mmCIF file of C-alpha atoms in Angstrom:
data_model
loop_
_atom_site.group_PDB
_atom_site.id
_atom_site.type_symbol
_atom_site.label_atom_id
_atom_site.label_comp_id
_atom_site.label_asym_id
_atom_site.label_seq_id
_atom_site.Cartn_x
_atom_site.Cartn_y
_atom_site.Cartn_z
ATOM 1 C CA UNK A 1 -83.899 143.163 6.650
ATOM 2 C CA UNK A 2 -84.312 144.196 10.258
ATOM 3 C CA UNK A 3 -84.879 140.974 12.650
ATOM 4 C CA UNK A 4 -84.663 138.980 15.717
ATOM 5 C CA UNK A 5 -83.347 135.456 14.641
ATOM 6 C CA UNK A 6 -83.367 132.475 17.357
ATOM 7 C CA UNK A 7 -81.877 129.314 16.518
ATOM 8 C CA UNK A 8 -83.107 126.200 16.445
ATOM 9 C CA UNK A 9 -86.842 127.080 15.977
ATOM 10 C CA UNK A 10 -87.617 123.321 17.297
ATOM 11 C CA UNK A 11 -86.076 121.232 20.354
ATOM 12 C CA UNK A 12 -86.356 117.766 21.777
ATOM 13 C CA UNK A 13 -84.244 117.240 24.773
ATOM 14 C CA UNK A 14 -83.449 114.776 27.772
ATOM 15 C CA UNK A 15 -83.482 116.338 31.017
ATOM 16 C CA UNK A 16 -80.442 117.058 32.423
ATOM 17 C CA UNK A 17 -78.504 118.037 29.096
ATOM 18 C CA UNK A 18 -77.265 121.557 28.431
ATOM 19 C CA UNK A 19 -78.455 123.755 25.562
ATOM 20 C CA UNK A 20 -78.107 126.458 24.416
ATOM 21 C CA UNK A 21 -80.826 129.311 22.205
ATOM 22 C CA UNK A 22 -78.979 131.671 20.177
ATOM 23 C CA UNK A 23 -80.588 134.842 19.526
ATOM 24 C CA UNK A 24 -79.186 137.864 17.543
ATOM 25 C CA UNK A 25 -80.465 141.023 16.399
ATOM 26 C CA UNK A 26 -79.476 143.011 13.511
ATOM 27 C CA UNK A 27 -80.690 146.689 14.477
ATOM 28 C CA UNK A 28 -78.315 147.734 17.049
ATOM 29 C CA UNK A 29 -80.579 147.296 19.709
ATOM 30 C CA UNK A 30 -79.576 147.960 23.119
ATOM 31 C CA UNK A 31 -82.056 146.054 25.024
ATOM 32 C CA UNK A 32 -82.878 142.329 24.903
ATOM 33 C CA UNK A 33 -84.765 140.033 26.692
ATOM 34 C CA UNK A 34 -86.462 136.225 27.020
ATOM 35 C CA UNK A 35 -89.699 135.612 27.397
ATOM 36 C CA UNK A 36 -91.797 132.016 27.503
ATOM 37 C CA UNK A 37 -94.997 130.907 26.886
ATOM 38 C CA UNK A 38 -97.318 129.063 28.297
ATOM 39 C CA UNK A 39 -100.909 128.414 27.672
ATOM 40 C CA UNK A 40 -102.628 130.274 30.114
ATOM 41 C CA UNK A 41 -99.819 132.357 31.437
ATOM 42 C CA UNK A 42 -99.126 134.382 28.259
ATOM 43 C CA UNK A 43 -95.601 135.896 28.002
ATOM 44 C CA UNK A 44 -93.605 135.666 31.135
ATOM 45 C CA UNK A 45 -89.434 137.788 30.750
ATOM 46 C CA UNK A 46 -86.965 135.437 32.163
ATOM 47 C CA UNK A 47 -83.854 137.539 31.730
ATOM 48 C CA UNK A 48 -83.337 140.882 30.109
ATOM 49 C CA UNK A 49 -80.238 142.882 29.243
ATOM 50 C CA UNK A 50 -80.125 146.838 28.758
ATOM 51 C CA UNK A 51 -76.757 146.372 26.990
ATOM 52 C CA UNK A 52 -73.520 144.587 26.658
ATOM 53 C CA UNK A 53 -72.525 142.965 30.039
ATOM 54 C CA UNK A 54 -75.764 144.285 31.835
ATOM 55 C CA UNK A 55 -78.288 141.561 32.670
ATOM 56 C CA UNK A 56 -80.946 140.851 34.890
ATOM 57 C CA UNK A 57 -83.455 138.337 35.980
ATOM 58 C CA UNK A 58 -86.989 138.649 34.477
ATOM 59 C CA UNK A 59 -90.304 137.051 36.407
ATOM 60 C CA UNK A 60 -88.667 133.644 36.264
ATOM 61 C CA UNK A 61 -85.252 133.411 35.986
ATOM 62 C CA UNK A 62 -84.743 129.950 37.882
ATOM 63 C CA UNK A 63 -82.936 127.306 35.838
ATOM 64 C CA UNK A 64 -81.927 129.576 33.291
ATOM 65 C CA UNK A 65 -78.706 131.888 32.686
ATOM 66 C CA UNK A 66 -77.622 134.481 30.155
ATOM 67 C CA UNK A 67 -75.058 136.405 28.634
ATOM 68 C CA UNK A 68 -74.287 139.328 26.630
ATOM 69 C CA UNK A 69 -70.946 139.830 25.654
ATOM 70 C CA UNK A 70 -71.675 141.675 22.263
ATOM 71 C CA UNK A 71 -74.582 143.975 21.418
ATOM 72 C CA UNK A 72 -76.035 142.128 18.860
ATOM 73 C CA UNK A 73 -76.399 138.389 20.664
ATOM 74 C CA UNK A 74 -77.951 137.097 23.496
ATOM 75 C CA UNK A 75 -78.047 133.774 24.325
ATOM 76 C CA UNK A 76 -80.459 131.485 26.661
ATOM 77 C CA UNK A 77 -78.525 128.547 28.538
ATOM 78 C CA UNK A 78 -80.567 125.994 30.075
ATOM 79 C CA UNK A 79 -77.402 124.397 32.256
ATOM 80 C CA UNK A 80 -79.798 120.980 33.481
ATOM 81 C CA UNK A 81 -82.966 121.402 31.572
ATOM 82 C CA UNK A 82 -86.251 120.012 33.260
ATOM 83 C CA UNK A 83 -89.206 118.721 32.099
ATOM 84 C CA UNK A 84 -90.997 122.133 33.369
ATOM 85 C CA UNK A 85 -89.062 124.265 30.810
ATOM 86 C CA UNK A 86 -91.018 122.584 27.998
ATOM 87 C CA UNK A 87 -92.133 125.397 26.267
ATOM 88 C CA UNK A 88 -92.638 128.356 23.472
ATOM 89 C CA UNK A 89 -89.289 130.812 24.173
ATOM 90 C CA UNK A 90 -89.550 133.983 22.399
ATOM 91 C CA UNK A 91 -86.196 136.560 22.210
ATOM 92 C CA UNK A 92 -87.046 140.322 21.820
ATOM 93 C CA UNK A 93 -85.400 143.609 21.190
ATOM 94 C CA UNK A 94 -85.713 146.961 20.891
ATOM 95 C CA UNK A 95 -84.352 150.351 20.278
ATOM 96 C CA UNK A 96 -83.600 151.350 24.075
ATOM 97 C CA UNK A 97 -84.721 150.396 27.614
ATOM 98 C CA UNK A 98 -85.745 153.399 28.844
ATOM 99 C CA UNK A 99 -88.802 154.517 26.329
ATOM 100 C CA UNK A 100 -88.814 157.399 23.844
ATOM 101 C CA UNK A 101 -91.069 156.493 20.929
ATOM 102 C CA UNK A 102 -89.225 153.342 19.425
ATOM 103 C CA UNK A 103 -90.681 151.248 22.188
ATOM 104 C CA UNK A 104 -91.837 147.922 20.831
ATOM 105 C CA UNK A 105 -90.311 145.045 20.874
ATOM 106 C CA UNK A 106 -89.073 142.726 17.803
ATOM 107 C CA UNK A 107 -89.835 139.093 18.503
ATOM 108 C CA UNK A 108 -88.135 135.932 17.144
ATOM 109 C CA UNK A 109 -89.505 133.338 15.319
ATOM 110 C CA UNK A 110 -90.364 131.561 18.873
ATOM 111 C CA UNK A 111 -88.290 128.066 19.611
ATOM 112 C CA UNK A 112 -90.400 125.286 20.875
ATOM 113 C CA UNK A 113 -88.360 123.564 23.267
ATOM 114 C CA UNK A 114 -89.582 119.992 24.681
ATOM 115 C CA UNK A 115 -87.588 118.150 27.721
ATOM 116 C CA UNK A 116 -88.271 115.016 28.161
ATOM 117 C CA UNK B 1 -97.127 146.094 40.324
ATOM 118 C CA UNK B 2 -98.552 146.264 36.867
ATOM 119 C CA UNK B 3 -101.075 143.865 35.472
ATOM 120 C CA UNK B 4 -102.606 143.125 32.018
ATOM 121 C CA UNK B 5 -106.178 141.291 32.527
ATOM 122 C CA UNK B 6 -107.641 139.470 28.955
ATOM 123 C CA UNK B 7 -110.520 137.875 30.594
ATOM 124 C CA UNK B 8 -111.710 136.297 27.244
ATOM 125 C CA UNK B 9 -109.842 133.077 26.554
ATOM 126 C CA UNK B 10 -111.154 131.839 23.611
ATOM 127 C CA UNK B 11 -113.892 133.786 21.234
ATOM 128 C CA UNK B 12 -115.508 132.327 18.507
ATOM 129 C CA UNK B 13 -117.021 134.629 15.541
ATOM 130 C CA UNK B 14 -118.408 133.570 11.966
ATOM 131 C CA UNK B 15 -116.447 135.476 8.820
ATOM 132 C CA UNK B 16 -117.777 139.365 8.816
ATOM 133 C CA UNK B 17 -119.275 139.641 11.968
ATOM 134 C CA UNK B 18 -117.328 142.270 13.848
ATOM 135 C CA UNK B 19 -115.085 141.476 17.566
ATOM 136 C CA UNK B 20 -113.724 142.921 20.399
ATOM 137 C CA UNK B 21 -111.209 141.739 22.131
ATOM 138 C CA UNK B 22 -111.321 143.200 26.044
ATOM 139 C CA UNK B 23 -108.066 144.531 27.702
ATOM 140 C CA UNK B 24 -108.249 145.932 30.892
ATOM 141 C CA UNK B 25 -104.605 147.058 32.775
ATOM 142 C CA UNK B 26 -103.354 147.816 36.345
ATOM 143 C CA UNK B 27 -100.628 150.439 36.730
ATOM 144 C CA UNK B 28 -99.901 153.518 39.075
ATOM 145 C CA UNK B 29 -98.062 155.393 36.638
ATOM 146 C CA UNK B 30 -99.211 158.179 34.666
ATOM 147 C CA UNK B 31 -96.554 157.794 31.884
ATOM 148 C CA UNK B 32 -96.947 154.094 30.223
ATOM 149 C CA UNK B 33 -97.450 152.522 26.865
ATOM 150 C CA UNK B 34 -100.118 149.654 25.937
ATOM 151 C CA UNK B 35 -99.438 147.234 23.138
ATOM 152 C CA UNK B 36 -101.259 144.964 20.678
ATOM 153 C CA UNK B 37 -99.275 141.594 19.068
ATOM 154 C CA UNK B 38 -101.055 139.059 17.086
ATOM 155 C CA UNK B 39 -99.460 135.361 17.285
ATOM 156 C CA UNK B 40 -100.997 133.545 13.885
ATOM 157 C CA UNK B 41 -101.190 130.016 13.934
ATOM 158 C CA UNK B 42 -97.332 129.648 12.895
ATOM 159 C CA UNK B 43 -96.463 131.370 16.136
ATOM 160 C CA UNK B 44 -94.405 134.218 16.050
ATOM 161 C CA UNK B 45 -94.956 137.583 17.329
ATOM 162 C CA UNK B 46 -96.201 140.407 15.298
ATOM 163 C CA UNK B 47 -96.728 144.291 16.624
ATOM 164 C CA UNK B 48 -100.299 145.620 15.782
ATOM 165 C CA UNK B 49 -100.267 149.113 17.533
ATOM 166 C CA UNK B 50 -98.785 150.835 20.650
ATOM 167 C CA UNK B 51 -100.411 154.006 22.377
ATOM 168 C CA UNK B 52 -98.911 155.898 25.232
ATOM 169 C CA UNK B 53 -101.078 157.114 27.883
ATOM 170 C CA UNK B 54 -100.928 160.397 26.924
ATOM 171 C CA UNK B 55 -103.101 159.638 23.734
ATOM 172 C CA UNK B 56 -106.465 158.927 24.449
ATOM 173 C CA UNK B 57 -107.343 159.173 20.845
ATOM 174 C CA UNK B 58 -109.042 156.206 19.319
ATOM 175 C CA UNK B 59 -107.054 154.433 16.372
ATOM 176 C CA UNK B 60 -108.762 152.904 13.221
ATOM 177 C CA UNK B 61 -106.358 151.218 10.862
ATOM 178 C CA UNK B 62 -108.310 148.934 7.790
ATOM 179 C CA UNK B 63 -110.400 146.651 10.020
ATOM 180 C CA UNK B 64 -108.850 146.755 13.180
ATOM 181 C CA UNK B 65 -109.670 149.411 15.565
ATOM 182 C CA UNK B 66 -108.602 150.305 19.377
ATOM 183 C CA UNK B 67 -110.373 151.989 22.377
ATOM 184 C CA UNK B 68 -108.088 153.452 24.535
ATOM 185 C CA UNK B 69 -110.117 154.474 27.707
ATOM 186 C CA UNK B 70 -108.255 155.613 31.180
ATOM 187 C CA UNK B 71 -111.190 156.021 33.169
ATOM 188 C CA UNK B 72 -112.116 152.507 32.808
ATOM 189 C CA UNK B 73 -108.084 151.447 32.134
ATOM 190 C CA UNK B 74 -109.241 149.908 29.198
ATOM 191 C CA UNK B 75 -107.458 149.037 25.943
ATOM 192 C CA UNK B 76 -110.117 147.022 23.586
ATOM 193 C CA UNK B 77 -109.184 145.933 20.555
ATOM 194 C CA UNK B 78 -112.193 145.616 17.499
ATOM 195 C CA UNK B 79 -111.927 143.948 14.371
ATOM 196 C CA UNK B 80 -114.876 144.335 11.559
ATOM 197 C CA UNK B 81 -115.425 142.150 9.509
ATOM 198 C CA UNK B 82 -113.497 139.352 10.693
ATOM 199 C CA UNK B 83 -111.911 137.470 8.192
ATOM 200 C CA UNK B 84 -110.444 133.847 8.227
ATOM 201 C CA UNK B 85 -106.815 134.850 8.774
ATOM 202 C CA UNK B 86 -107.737 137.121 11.745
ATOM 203 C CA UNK B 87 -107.574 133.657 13.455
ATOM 204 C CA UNK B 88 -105.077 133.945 15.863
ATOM 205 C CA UNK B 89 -103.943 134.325 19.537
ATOM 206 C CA UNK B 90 -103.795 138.021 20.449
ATOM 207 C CA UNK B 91 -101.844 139.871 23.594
ATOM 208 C CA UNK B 92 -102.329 143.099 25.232
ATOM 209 C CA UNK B 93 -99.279 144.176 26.571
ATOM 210 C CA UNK B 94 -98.410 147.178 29.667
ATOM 211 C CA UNK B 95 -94.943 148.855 29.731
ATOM 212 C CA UNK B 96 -94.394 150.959 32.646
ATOM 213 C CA UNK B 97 -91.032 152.510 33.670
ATOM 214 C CA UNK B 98 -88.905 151.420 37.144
ATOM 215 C CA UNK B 99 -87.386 153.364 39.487
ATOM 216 C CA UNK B 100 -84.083 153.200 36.813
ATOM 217 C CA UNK B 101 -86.640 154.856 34.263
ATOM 218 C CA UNK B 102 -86.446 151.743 32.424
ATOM 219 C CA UNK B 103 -88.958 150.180 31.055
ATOM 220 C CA UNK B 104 -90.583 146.755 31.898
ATOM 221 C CA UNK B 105 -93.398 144.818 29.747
ATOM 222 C CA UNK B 106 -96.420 143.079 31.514
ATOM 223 C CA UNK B 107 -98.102 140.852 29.035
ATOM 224 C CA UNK B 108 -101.481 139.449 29.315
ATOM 225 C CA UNK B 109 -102.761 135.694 28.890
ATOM 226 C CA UNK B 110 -103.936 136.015 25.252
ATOM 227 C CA UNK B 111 -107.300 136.076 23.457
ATOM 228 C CA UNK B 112 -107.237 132.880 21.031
ATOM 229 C CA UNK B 113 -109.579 134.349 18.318
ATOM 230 C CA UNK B 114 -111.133 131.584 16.142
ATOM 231 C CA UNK B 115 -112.647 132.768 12.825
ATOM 232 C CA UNK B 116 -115.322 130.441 11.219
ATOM 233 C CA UNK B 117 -115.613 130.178 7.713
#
């Protein structure tokens, strides 16, 4: 079955503490990305990557890095998570970055991530 | 820049009476494509339709419809007959292509649809 899988689906932190959201894709998607949500502000990206070892910062990248060493995974590292990253992360893919008809994304299941 | 505008926050409708959900977009490219996603109560992300700008052609599929109109850079979204599990939060979405001719996604704030039994 084609997905997006994000692990854990549900986080309680302490600030300060470094985590990590796994994301992988099963399609052989080139292009990934991170978005969060936030009532009010619907989907904000925070980092995309068009493929392996090509990243770059979304709307709001700040406290937040990313890698992407194999096609298939892209991970979301939160190095000293704050209380202000409390929120609903989503991981996408899809087919290619630059358009053609396959152009929407597959979401995760979402991870709810609270820092306290 | 791009922008996706859902002015409707919340909308309220009684089972079988018929909604739209208002999308209005921002872009100076000719060549884009505007999205639907539905986020049910259990919160993940499900597609509903994309239409490139090329295509003003309305789309009906079951209940749901869409009204794709450039002149007014509208996208609505109607659902007839609303039923109980059309409860949910739904985004509009804008892709437009960079410089790069790669493409980036503007979502909008989200329509929370509430469907009274």
């Amino acid at each position: 079955e084609a997905q997006v899988t994000q692990n854990p689906r549900y986080l309680i932190t302490v600030t300060g503490k470094k985590l990590t959201v796994t994301c992988s894709q099963n399609m052989n998607h080139e292009y990934m990305s991170w978005y969060r949500q936030d009532p009010g502000l619907g989907l904000r990206q925070i980092y995309y990557s068009m493929n392996v070892e090509v990243t770059d910062k979304g709307d709001v990248p700040e406290g937040y890095k990313v890698s992407r060493k194999e096609k298939r995974n892209f991970p979301l590292i939160l190095e000293s998570p704050s209380p202000n990253q409390t929120s609903l992360y989503f991981c996408a893919s899809r087919p290619s970055p630059s358009g053609g008809k396959d152009t929407e994304a597959f979401f995760g299941q979402g991870t709810r991530l609270t820092v306290v | 820049a791009q922008k996706v505008t859902q002015a409707q926050t919340e909308i309220s409708v009684v089972e079988k009476e018929d909604v739209t959900l208002d999308c209005v977009y921002e872009t100076r490219d000719t060549t884009y494509y505007l999205f639907w996603y539905k986020q049910p109560p259990s919160g993940e992300l499900v597609f509903l339709i994309r239409r490139n700008s090329f295509d003003e052609q309305n789309e009906i599929s079951g209940r749901y419809s869409w009204n794709f109109q450039k002149s007014t850079s509208s996208f609505n979204f109607t659902i007839t007959a609303s039923q109980v599990v059309d409860s949910a939060v739904y985004f509009c979405a804008l892709s437009e292509f960079d410089s790069g001719g790669y493409q980036k996604v503007t979502f909008g704030t989200g329509t929370k649809l509430q469907v009274i039994p």
